[in-house]
mmCIF file of C-alpha atoms in Angstrom:
data_model
loop_
_atom_site.group_PDB
_atom_site.id
_atom_site.type_symbol
_atom_site.label_atom_id
_atom_site.label_comp_id
_atom_site.label_asym_id
_atom_site.label_seq_id
_atom_site.Cartn_x
_atom_site.Cartn_y
_atom_site.Cartn_z
ATOM 1 C CA MET A 198 -34.107 -18.330 -3.573
ATOM 2 C CA LYS A 199 -32.052 -21.281 -3.869
ATOM 3 C CA ARG A 200 -28.416 -20.596 -2.416
ATOM 4 C CA ASN A 201 -25.458 -23.046 -3.484
ATOM 5 C CA HIS A 202 -22.463 -23.423 -1.776
ATOM 6 C CA LEU A 203 -19.825 -25.555 -3.948
ATOM 7 C CA PHE A 204 -17.109 -27.303 -2.172
ATOM 8 C CA ALA A 205 -13.957 -28.407 -3.799
ATOM 9 C CA ILE A 206 -10.125 -29.107 -3.175
ATOM 10 C CA ILE A 207 -8.168 -28.365 -6.213
ATOM 11 C CA VAL A 208 -4.445 -28.216 -7.265
ATOM 12 C CA SER A 209 -1.457 -29.562 -5.997
ATOM 13 C CA LEU A 210 1.282 -27.224 -5.097
ATOM 14 C CA ILE A 211 4.229 -27.356 -2.508
ATOM 15 C CA LEU A 212 3.843 -24.575 -0.044
ATOM 16 C CA LEU A 213 6.548 -25.431 2.221
ATOM 17 C CA MET A 214 9.866 -23.826 0.690
ATOM 18 C CA THR A 215 13.494 -24.714 1.922
ATOM 19 C CA ALA A 216 15.412 -22.110 4.013
ATOM 20 C CA GLY A 217 17.862 -21.859 0.912
ATOM 21 C CA ALA A 218 15.101 -21.235 -1.766
ATOM 22 C CA GLN A 219 13.522 -18.549 0.110
ATOM 23 C CA ALA A 220 17.174 -16.544 0.438
ATOM 24 C CA THR A 221 17.792 -16.863 -3.168
ATOM 25 C CA ALA A 222 14.444 -15.255 -3.873
ATOM 26 C CA ALA A 223 15.160 -12.568 -1.375
ATOM 27 C CA GLU A 224 18.566 -12.160 -2.857
ATOM 28 C CA GLN A 225 17.370 -11.705 -6.263
ATOM 29 C CA SER A 226 14.488 -9.186 -5.279
ATOM 30 C CA PRO A 227 15.632 -5.549 -5.425
ATOM 31 C CA ASP A 228 14.332 -3.448 -2.414
ATOM 32 C CA GLY A 229 10.589 -3.271 -2.302
ATOM 33 C CA LEU A 230 10.182 0.563 -2.724
ATOM 34 C CA ALA A 231 12.853 0.951 -5.540
ATOM 35 C CA ALA A 232 11.342 -2.207 -7.523
ATOM 36 C CA TYR A 233 7.826 -0.813 -7.516
ATOM 37 C CA ARG A 234 8.765 2.982 -8.227
ATOM 38 C CA ASP A 235 7.511 2.828 -11.662
ATOM 39 C CA VAL A 236 4.404 1.308 -10.814
ATOM 40 C CA LEU A 237 4.121 3.892 -7.678
ATOM 41 C CA ASN A 238 4.939 6.643 -10.315
ATOM 42 C CA ARG A 239 2.175 5.839 -12.630
ATOM 43 C CA TYR A 240 -0.345 5.600 -9.660
ATOM 44 C CA HIS A 241 0.813 8.831 -8.175
ATOM 45 C CA ARG A 242 0.355 10.282 -11.580
ATOM 46 C CA LEU A 243 -3.139 8.825 -12.032
ATOM 47 C CA ILE A 244 -4.314 9.688 -8.409
ATOM 48 C CA THR A 245 -2.889 13.222 -8.647
ATOM 49 C CA ALA A 246 -3.988 14.329 -12.161
ATOM 50 C CA ASP A 247 -7.514 15.278 -13.222
ATOM 51 C CA PRO A 248 -9.525 11.449 -13.692
ATOM 52 C CA GLN A 249 -11.359 12.633 -16.619
ATOM 53 C CA TYR A 250 -8.028 12.813 -18.570
ATOM 54 C CA ALA A 251 -6.416 9.617 -17.490
ATOM 55 C CA GLU A 252 -5.995 6.345 -19.137
ATOM 56 C CA ALA A 253 -7.052 2.908 -17.601
ATOM 57 C CA GLY A 254 -3.943 0.653 -17.467
ATOM 58 C CA GLU A 255 -3.631 -2.966 -16.026
ATOM 59 C CA GLY A 256 -4.727 -2.927 -12.497
ATOM 60 C CA ASP A 257 -6.133 0.899 -12.805
ATOM 61 C CA THR A 258 -10.054 -0.219 -12.874
ATOM 62 C CA GLY A 259 -10.768 0.154 -9.139
ATOM 63 C CA VAL A 260 -9.128 3.376 -8.441
ATOM 64 C CA LEU A 261 -10.726 5.149 -11.632
ATOM 65 C CA GLU A 262 -14.066 3.607 -10.304
ATOM 66 C CA ALA A 263 -13.512 5.254 -6.968
ATOM 67 C CA PHE A 264 -13.239 8.674 -8.416
ATOM 68 C CA SER A 265 -17.270 8.299 -8.662
ATOM 69 C CA TYR A 266 -17.394 8.969 -4.992
ATOM 70 C CA ILE A 267 -13.869 10.493 -4.134
ATOM 71 C CA GLU A 268 -13.128 14.417 -5.223
ATOM 72 C CA PRO A 269 -10.038 14.581 -7.141
ATOM 73 C CA ALA A 270 -8.933 17.105 -4.462
ATOM 74 C CA ASP A 271 -9.215 14.477 -1.918
ATOM 75 C CA ALA A 272 -7.702 11.417 -3.737
ATOM 76 C CA PRO A 273 -3.936 11.755 -2.526
ATOM 77 C CA ALA A 274 -5.234 11.436 1.104
ATOM 78 C CA ARG A 275 -7.981 8.646 0.086
ATOM 79 C CA PHE A 276 -5.661 6.453 -1.671
ATOM 80 C CA GLY A 277 -2.570 4.662 -0.134
ATOM 81 C CA TYR A 278 -0.209 1.941 -0.677
ATOM 82 C CA ALA A 279 1.770 -0.714 1.379
ATOM 83 C CA ILE A 280 4.762 -2.941 0.657
ATOM 84 C CA MET A 281 4.571 -6.370 2.608
ATOM 85 C CA ASP A 282 5.292 -10.175 2.028
ATOM 86 C CA ILE A 283 1.869 -11.444 2.122
ATOM 87 C CA SER A 284 2.874 -14.478 0.341
ATOM 88 C CA ARG A 285 5.838 -15.252 2.902
ATOM 89 C CA ASP A 286 8.171 -15.941 0.135
ATOM 90 C CA ASN A 287 10.361 -13.309 1.248
ATOM 91 C CA VAL A 288 9.606 -11.249 -2.214
ATOM 92 C CA PRO A 289 7.253 -7.909 -1.018
ATOM 93 C CA GLU A 290 4.006 -7.470 -2.639
ATOM 94 C CA LEU A 291 2.606 -3.917 -3.763
ATOM 95 C CA LEU A 292 -0.961 -3.182 -2.323
ATOM 96 C CA ILE A 293 -2.819 -0.239 -3.436
ATOM 97 C CA GLY A 294 -6.147 0.358 -1.503
ATOM 98 C CA ILE A 295 -8.164 2.785 -0.221
ATOM 99 C CA ILE A 296 -7.952 4.750 2.942
ATOM 100 C CA GLU A 297 -10.831 4.061 5.664
ATOM 101 C CA LYS A 298 -9.493 6.053 8.273
ATOM 102 C CA THR A 299 -6.685 8.110 9.924
ATOM 103 C CA GLU A 300 -5.530 8.269 13.457
ATOM 104 C CA ASP A 301 -2.842 10.192 15.021
ATOM 105 C CA GLY A 302 -1.257 10.882 11.729
ATOM 106 C CA VAL A 303 -1.466 6.987 10.513
ATOM 107 C CA SER A 304 -3.778 5.926 7.752
ATOM 108 C CA TRP A 305 -5.535 2.226 7.619
ATOM 109 C CA GLY A 306 -7.182 0.554 5.146
ATOM 110 C CA SER A 307 -8.728 -2.953 4.477
ATOM 111 C CA GLU A 308 -10.227 -2.949 0.722
ATOM 112 C CA ILE A 309 -7.179 -3.418 -2.052
ATOM 113 C CA LEU A 310 -7.598 -2.231 -5.320
ATOM 114 C CA ALA A 311 -4.761 -3.955 -6.767
ATOM 115 C CA ALA A 312 -1.814 -5.920 -5.891
ATOM 116 C CA TYR A 313 1.459 -6.767 -7.542
ATOM 117 C CA THR A 314 4.340 -9.036 -6.962
ATOM 118 C CA LEU A 315 7.958 -9.438 -8.292
ATOM 119 C CA VAL A 316 8.746 -11.933 -11.106
ATOM 120 C CA ASP A 317 12.473 -11.949 -11.851
ATOM 121 C CA GLY A 318 12.582 -8.633 -10.149
ATOM 122 C CA GLN A 319 10.081 -6.835 -12.367
ATOM 123 C CA PRO A 320 6.428 -6.165 -10.921
ATOM 124 C CA LYS A 321 3.608 -8.350 -12.059
ATOM 125 C CA LEU A 322 -0.041 -7.730 -11.336
ATOM 126 C CA SER A 323 -1.452 -10.440 -9.202
ATOM 127 C CA PHE A 324 -5.087 -9.234 -8.828
ATOM 128 C CA GLU A 325 -7.382 -6.087 -9.022
ATOM 129 C CA GLY A 326 -10.653 -5.258 -7.322
ATOM 130 C CA TRP A 327 -13.602 -2.843 -8.212
ATOM 131 C CA ALA A 328 -17.024 -2.483 -6.747
ATOM 132 C CA ARG A 329 -18.729 -5.690 -8.063
ATOM 133 C CA ASN A 330 -15.591 -7.287 -7.248
ATOM 134 C CA ARG A 331 -14.155 -6.179 -3.687
ATOM 135 C CA HIS A 332 -11.105 -7.364 -1.970
ATOM 136 C CA HIS A 333 -10.807 -7.060 1.580
ATOM 137 C CA TYR A 334 -7.668 -8.087 3.715
ATOM 138 C CA ILE A 335 -8.112 -10.695 6.499
ATOM 139 C CA GLY A 336 -4.681 -11.313 7.338
ATOM 140 C CA LYS A 337 -1.993 -13.904 6.567
ATOM 141 C CA GLY A 338 -1.970 -13.159 2.730
ATOM 142 C CA SER A 339 -6.077 -14.012 2.612
ATOM 143 C CA PHE A 340 -8.777 -12.231 1.294
ATOM 144 C CA TYR A 341 -12.709 -11.373 1.510
ATOM 145 C CA VAL A 342 -13.849 -11.268 -1.859
ATOM 146 C CA SER A 343 -17.635 -10.143 -2.431
ATOM 147 C CA GLY A 344 -19.218 -8.999 -5.712
ATOM 148 C CA SER A 345 -22.275 -9.550 -7.854
ATOM 149 C CA SER A 346 -23.084 -9.940 -11.511
ATOM 150 C CA GLY A 347 -26.619 -8.719 -11.108
ATOM 151 C CA ALA A 348 -29.593 -7.917 -8.413
ATOM 152 C CA ASP A 349 -30.268 -11.720 -7.912
ATOM 153 C CA GLN A 350 -26.616 -12.989 -8.089
ATOM 154 C CA SER A 351 -24.289 -12.450 -5.298
ATOM 155 C CA VAL A 352 -21.217 -14.378 -4.510
ATOM 156 C CA PHE A 353 -18.366 -14.183 -2.010
ATOM 157 C CA GLY A 354 -15.399 -16.514 -0.828
ATOM 158 C CA GLU A 355 -12.081 -16.641 0.855
ATOM 159 C CA TYR A 356 -8.857 -16.497 -1.298
ATOM 160 C CA MET A 357 -5.370 -16.927 -0.533
ATOM 161 C CA ILE A 358 -2.253 -15.592 -2.285
ATOM 162 C CA SER A 359 -0.446 -18.075 -4.114
ATOM 163 C CA PRO A 360 2.711 -18.973 -2.722
ATOM 164 C CA ASP A 361 4.745 -16.956 -5.367
ATOM 165 C CA GLY A 362 2.355 -14.390 -5.007
ATOM 166 C CA THR A 363 1.169 -14.097 -8.716
ATOM 167 C CA GLU A 364 -2.479 -14.784 -8.236
ATOM 168 C CA LEU A 365 -5.376 -15.762 -5.644
ATOM 169 C CA ILE A 366 -6.314 -19.103 -5.177
ATOM 170 C CA CYS A 367 -9.915 -19.952 -3.941
ATOM 171 C CA ILE A 368 -10.255 -21.360 -0.641
ATOM 172 C CA ASP A 369 -13.978 -21.248 -0.357
ATOM 173 C CA PHE A 370 -16.820 -19.851 -2.701
ATOM 174 C CA CYS A 371 -20.435 -19.201 -2.176
ATOM 175 C CA PHE A 372 -22.857 -18.212 -4.827
ATOM 176 C CA THR A 373 -26.886 -17.769 -5.808
ATOM 177 C CA ASP A 374 -28.207 -19.550 -8.803
ATOM 178 C CA GLN A 375 -25.275 -20.381 -10.721
ATOM 179 C CA GLN A 376 -25.730 -24.301 -11.182
ATOM 180 C CA GLY A 377 -22.917 -26.124 -12.819
ATOM 181 C CA ALA A 378 -20.490 -23.243 -12.523
ATOM 182 C CA ASN A 379 -17.046 -24.238 -11.986
ATOM 183 C CA LEU A 380 -16.238 -22.758 -8.513
ATOM 184 C CA GLY A 381 -14.760 -24.133 -5.740
ATOM 185 C CA GLN A 382 -12.624 -24.327 -2.442
ATOM 186 C CA LEU A 383 -9.032 -24.955 -1.884
ATOM 187 C CA SER A 384 -7.829 -26.311 1.521
ATOM 188 C CA ILE A 385 -4.462 -26.743 2.725
ATOM 189 C CA ASP A 386 -3.470 -30.022 4.379
ATOM 190 C CA PRO A 387 -1.129 -28.517 7.136
ATOM 191 C CA ALA A 388 0.740 -32.011 7.956
ATOM 192 C CA ALA A 389 1.748 -32.211 4.141
ATOM 193 C CA SER A 390 2.367 -28.623 3.542
ATOM 194 C CA LYS A 391 0.810 -28.872 -0.059
ATOM 195 C CA TRP A 392 -2.295 -28.525 -2.092
ATOM 196 C CA VAL A 393 -4.417 -31.879 -2.150
ATOM 197 C CA LYS A 394 -6.542 -32.555 -4.949
ATOM 198 C CA VAL A 395 -10.248 -34.025 -4.668
ATOM 199 C CA GLU A 396 -13.567 -33.998 -6.929
ATOM 200 C CA PRO A 397 -15.756 -31.106 -6.289
ATOM 201 C CA LYS A 398 -18.790 -31.447 -4.004
ATOM 202 C CA GLU A 399 -21.917 -29.104 -4.299
ATOM 203 C CA ARG A 400 -24.337 -28.423 -1.572
ATOM 204 C CA ALA A 401 -27.189 -26.399 -1.299
ATOM 205 C CA VAL A 402 -27.618 -23.916 2.019
ATOM 206 C CA SER A 403 -30.548 -22.217 3.415
ATOM 207 C CA GLU A 404 -30.649 -18.401 2.605
ATOM 208 C CA ASP A 405 -29.889 -17.838 6.611
ATOM 209 C CA GLU A 406 -26.819 -20.346 6.554
ATOM 210 C CA PHE A 407 -25.728 -18.373 3.361
ATOM 211 C CA GLU A 408 -25.820 -14.956 4.966
ATOM 212 C CA GLU A 409 -24.454 -16.363 8.307
ATOM 213 C CA LEU A 410 -21.354 -17.671 6.407
ATOM 214 C CA GLU A 411 -20.570 -14.515 4.900
ATOM 215 C CA LYS A 412 -21.115 -12.509 7.917
ATOM 216 C CA GLN A 413 -18.476 -14.883 9.589
ATOM 217 C CA LEU A 414 -16.094 -14.141 6.776
ATOM 218 C CA ALA A 415 -16.715 -10.218 6.927
ATOM 219 C CA ALA A 416 -16.071 -10.356 10.665
ATOM 220 C CA ARG A 417 -12.270 -11.279 9.989
ATOM 221 C CA VAL A 418 -11.673 -8.220 7.902
ATOM 222 C CA GLN A 419 -8.483 -6.366 9.152
ATOM 223 C CA LEU A 420 -6.859 -2.804 8.689
ATOM 224 C CA MET A 421 -3.612 -2.537 7.363
ATOM 225 C CA GLN A 422 -1.360 0.565 7.420
ATOM 226 C CA LEU A 423 -1.225 2.134 4.061
ATOM 227 C CA THR A 424 1.032 5.178 3.333
ATOM 228 C CA PRO A 425 -1.211 7.806 1.666
ATOM 229 C CA PHE A 426 -0.094 9.025 -1.834
ATOM 230 C CA ALA A 427 -0.226 12.574 -0.454
ATOM 231 C CA ALA A 428 2.848 11.529 1.405
ATOM 232 C CA TYR A 429 4.651 9.911 -1.732
ATOM 233 C CA THR A 430 7.032 11.953 -4.148
ATOM 234 C CA SER A 431 7.401 10.727 -7.489
ATOM 235 C CA SER A 432 11.264 11.587 -8.045
ATOM 236 C CA ALA A 433 13.426 9.195 -9.481
ATOM 237 C CA PHE A 434 15.062 9.649 -5.837
ATOM 238 C CA THR A 435 12.561 9.715 -3.539
ATOM 239 C CA VAL A 436 12.413 10.826 0.468
ATOM 240 C CA LEU A 437 9.635 9.222 2.297
ATOM 241 C CA ALA A 438 8.532 10.897 5.406
ATOM 242 C CA ARG A 439 6.718 8.550 8.021
ATOM 243 C CA TRP A 440 6.194 8.444 11.836
ATOM 244 C CA ALA A 441 9.388 6.950 13.422
ATOM 245 C CA LYS A 442 7.590 4.959 16.039
ATOM 246 C CA ASP A 443 5.922 2.910 13.197
ATOM 247 C CA ALA A 444 8.495 2.807 10.867
ATOM 248 C CA LEU A 445 11.630 2.065 12.523
ATOM 249 C CA VAL A 446 10.602 -1.511 12.901
ATOM 250 C CA ASP A 447 12.083 -1.725 9.319
ATOM 251 C CA TYR A 448 15.524 -0.768 10.333
ATOM 252 C CA THR A 449 18.396 -1.510 12.375
ATOM 253 C CA ASN A 450 20.686 1.190 12.057
ATOM 254 C CA TYR A 451 19.787 4.856 11.503
ATOM 255 C CA ASP A 452 21.101 8.254 12.347
ATOM 256 C CA GLU A 453 19.180 11.125 14.528
ATOM 257 C CA PHE A 454 19.166 14.890 14.535
ATOM 258 C CA THR A 455 17.152 16.862 16.809
ATOM 259 C CA ALA A 456 16.115 20.493 15.539
ATOM 260 C CA ASP A 457 14.433 21.748 18.431
ATOM 261 C CA GLU A 458 13.808 21.240 22.184
ATOM 262 C CA SER A 459 10.103 22.056 22.338
ATOM 263 C CA ASP A 460 8.116 19.614 24.616
ATOM 264 C CA ALA A 461 5.611 19.177 21.479
ATOM 265 C CA ARG A 462 8.363 17.645 19.391
ATOM 266 C CA VAL A 463 7.743 14.564 17.193
ATOM 267 C CA ARG A 464 10.110 12.123 15.676
ATOM 268 C CA VAL A 465 9.693 11.779 11.913
ATOM 269 C CA LEU A 466 11.966 8.919 10.001
ATOM 270 C CA LEU A 467 13.013 10.074 6.703
ATOM 271 C CA SER A 468 14.321 7.446 4.391
ATOM 272 C CA SER A 469 15.089 6.852 0.462
ATOM 273 C CA ASP A 470 15.128 3.826 -1.706
ATOM 274 C CA SER A 471 18.282 5.308 -3.609
ATOM 275 C CA PRO A 472 21.628 7.586 -1.996
ATOM 276 C CA LEU A 473 20.561 10.997 -2.064
ATOM 277 C CA ALA A 474 23.538 13.472 -2.473
ATOM 278 C CA ASP A 475 24.207 16.539 -0.347
ATOM 279 C CA PHE A 476 21.234 15.746 2.078
ATOM 280 C CA LYS A 477 20.274 18.695 4.347
ATOM 281 C CA VAL A 478 17.699 19.581 7.189
ATOM 282 C CA LEU A 479 16.779 23.186 6.811
ATOM 283 C CA SER A 480 14.964 25.609 8.975
ATOM 284 C CA ILE A 481 12.450 27.821 6.971
ATOM 285 C CA THR A 482 10.873 31.079 7.390
ATOM 286 C CA ALA A 483 8.252 32.444 5.176
ATOM 287 C CA LEU A 484 8.980 35.667 3.567
ATOM 288 C CA ASP A 485 6.269 36.654 1.064
ATOM 289 C CA ALA A 486 3.841 35.291 -1.673
ATOM 290 C CA ASP A 487 4.136 35.844 -5.457
ATOM 291 C CA GLU A 488 1.156 37.065 -7.204
ATOM 292 C CA GLY A 489 -0.177 33.282 -7.364
ATOM 293 C CA GLY A 490 -0.137 33.117 -3.747
ATOM 294 C CA THR A 491 2.843 30.701 -3.764
ATOM 295 C CA LEU A 492 4.945 31.324 -0.861
ATOM 296 C CA ARG A 493 8.895 32.081 -0.760
ATOM 297 C CA PHE A 494 11.153 31.053 2.250
ATOM 298 C CA ASP A 495 14.206 32.154 3.807
ATOM 299 C CA SER A 496 16.398 29.097 4.634
ATOM 300 C CA GLN A 497 19.296 28.015 7.090
ATOM 301 C CA VAL A 498 21.348 24.707 7.352
ATOM 302 C CA LEU A 499 20.537 23.151 10.556
ATOM 303 C CA HIS A 500 22.097 19.587 9.682
ATOM 304 C CA ALA A 501 24.090 18.242 6.698
ATOM 305 C CA GLN A 502 25.254 14.843 5.552
ATOM 306 C CA ASP A 503 27.116 13.666 2.521
ATOM 307 C CA SER A 504 24.054 11.489 1.362
ATOM 308 C CA LEU A 505 20.868 9.611 2.803
ATOM 309 C CA ASN A 506 21.253 5.910 2.144
ATOM 310 C CA PRO A 507 18.503 3.105 1.947
ATOM 311 C CA ASP A 508 19.971 1.241 4.746
ATOM 312 C CA ARG A 509 20.500 4.125 6.903
ATOM 313 C CA PRO A 510 17.631 6.668 7.405
ATOM 314 C CA LEU A 511 17.499 9.735 9.159
ATOM 315 C CA VAL A 512 15.055 10.444 12.297
ATOM 316 C CA LEU A 513 14.353 13.942 12.631
ATOM 317 C CA ASN A 514 13.241 15.394 16.084
ATOM 318 C CA MET A 515 11.046 18.605 15.215
ATOM 319 C CA THR A 516 8.001 20.446 15.920
ATOM 320 C CA PHE A 517 5.003 21.532 13.926
ATOM 321 C CA PHE A 518 4.505 24.786 15.271
ATOM 322 C CA GLY A 519 1.739 26.256 13.301
ATOM 323 C CA ASP A 520 0.189 26.214 9.926
ATOM 324 C CA LEU A 521 3.170 27.210 8.210
ATOM 325 C CA PRO A 522 6.121 24.692 7.632
ATOM 326 C CA SER A 523 8.934 25.428 9.714
ATOM 327 C CA TYR A 524 11.472 22.933 8.717
ATOM 328 C CA ALA A 525 12.543 21.402 5.097
ATOM 329 C CA ILE A 526 15.015 18.900 3.675
ATOM 330 C CA SER A 527 16.858 19.505 0.328
ATOM 331 C CA TYR A 528 19.172 17.219 -1.626
ATOM 332 C CA THR A 529 20.603 16.994 -5.220
ATOM 333 C CA ASP A 530 18.713 14.511 -7.465
ATOM 334 C CA GLU A 531 20.487 12.502 -10.195
ATOM 335 C CA ASN A 532 20.412 15.553 -12.953
ATOM 336 C CA GLY A 533 22.300 17.534 -10.278
ATOM 337 C CA THR A 534 19.387 19.550 -9.220
ATOM 338 C CA ALA A 535 18.584 20.786 -5.887
ATOM 339 C CA GLN A 536 15.208 19.633 -4.620
ATOM 340 C CA THR A 537 13.804 21.112 -1.492
ATOM 341 C CA PHE A 538 10.525 20.102 0.013
ATOM 342 C CA ALA A 539 8.633 21.356 3.464
ATOM 343 C CA LEU A 540 7.527 18.832 6.123
ATOM 344 C CA THR A 541 3.855 19.492 6.598
ATOM 345 C CA LEU A 542 0.780 17.747 7.929
ATOM 346 C CA SER A 543 -2.448 17.250 6.020
ATOM 347 C CA GLY A 544 -5.036 19.663 7.048
ATOM 348 C CA LYS A 545 -7.845 16.665 6.545
ATOM 349 C CA ASP A 546 -6.070 13.929 8.531
ATOM 350 C CA GLY A 547 -2.818 14.858 10.157
ATOM 351 C CA SER A 548 -0.509 12.615 8.255
ATOM 352 C CA LEU A 549 3.016 13.407 7.226
ATOM 353 C CA GLN A 550 3.277 15.148 3.884
ATOM 354 C CA LEU A 551 6.355 16.369 1.921
ATOM 355 C CA THR A 552 5.533 19.735 -0.224
ATOM 356 C CA PRO A 553 7.827 21.105 -2.538
ATOM 357 C CA ILE A 554 9.102 24.748 -2.234
ATOM 358 C CA GLU A 555 11.591 26.992 -3.799
#
């Protein structure tokens, strides 16, 4: 079978932004978690609800397709998200991906099903992936994209997120039996810090070379840390529980409270995207269960503060003593309703979870 490798260098875009322009973009962009709250809430509903009743929206194709091999009960631990600035314009992107492994309670994945950026502070879909259009992260804002449009037609290439994060730009593209297709390669001129336009050039490669090119690109795939949707609470004012050793790099100031002195205690970072009133850390003890098997708990306040603020999270030193939770958090939501969540570990992968309790 003839393999074609088409080269082109297209488009002229200035990549080098001034420090002032970057600062302005950062000032105009809301906090990442808060800005993407509606998108995350939608994915949380999609992932935690019965998929047969779900309606596909923009960017949902890959998630819905993945339910063909992911059991609904496992979905909250198998899908995750990351908020990071892969376009390096000081505006964070939201990435929705599949969790491939979890070690020491930290989840990792490389396949991205959807990506969003912020335009005028509002989420905008940048790209989405599915089985025949897979996107794997290879670092520095670039992706290994592979797929097919039939048994004898396969494609792969390297794509880079555009400087504004709104789309993927082709860097290199290989395909089979698609003579005349308007596909190509973009290259960066580091000296000029811009995209340079030239005429496309096409060349044929052997099957061995075709496979070697794809092998080299696939070898660059790297894992990124993903927060499982099992750890996400889709309240308008949400607390996020993460391992402090991984998440503290995002903060310069924080409070700390030690709930017990056990040698097995761990450090959990509790953060929120909006101020939460009347925030408390509770010691809880299971009393009994109702007819439906729901546990009832007695609680004692261990730590209280007027609010938990986005720029000052709380590090909780605590121990997971057994299968039943020993600690919980509570706060007052925007409607004046007290919300209480137990701190638990996933029985599947040991990831942190916040479980609603009464």
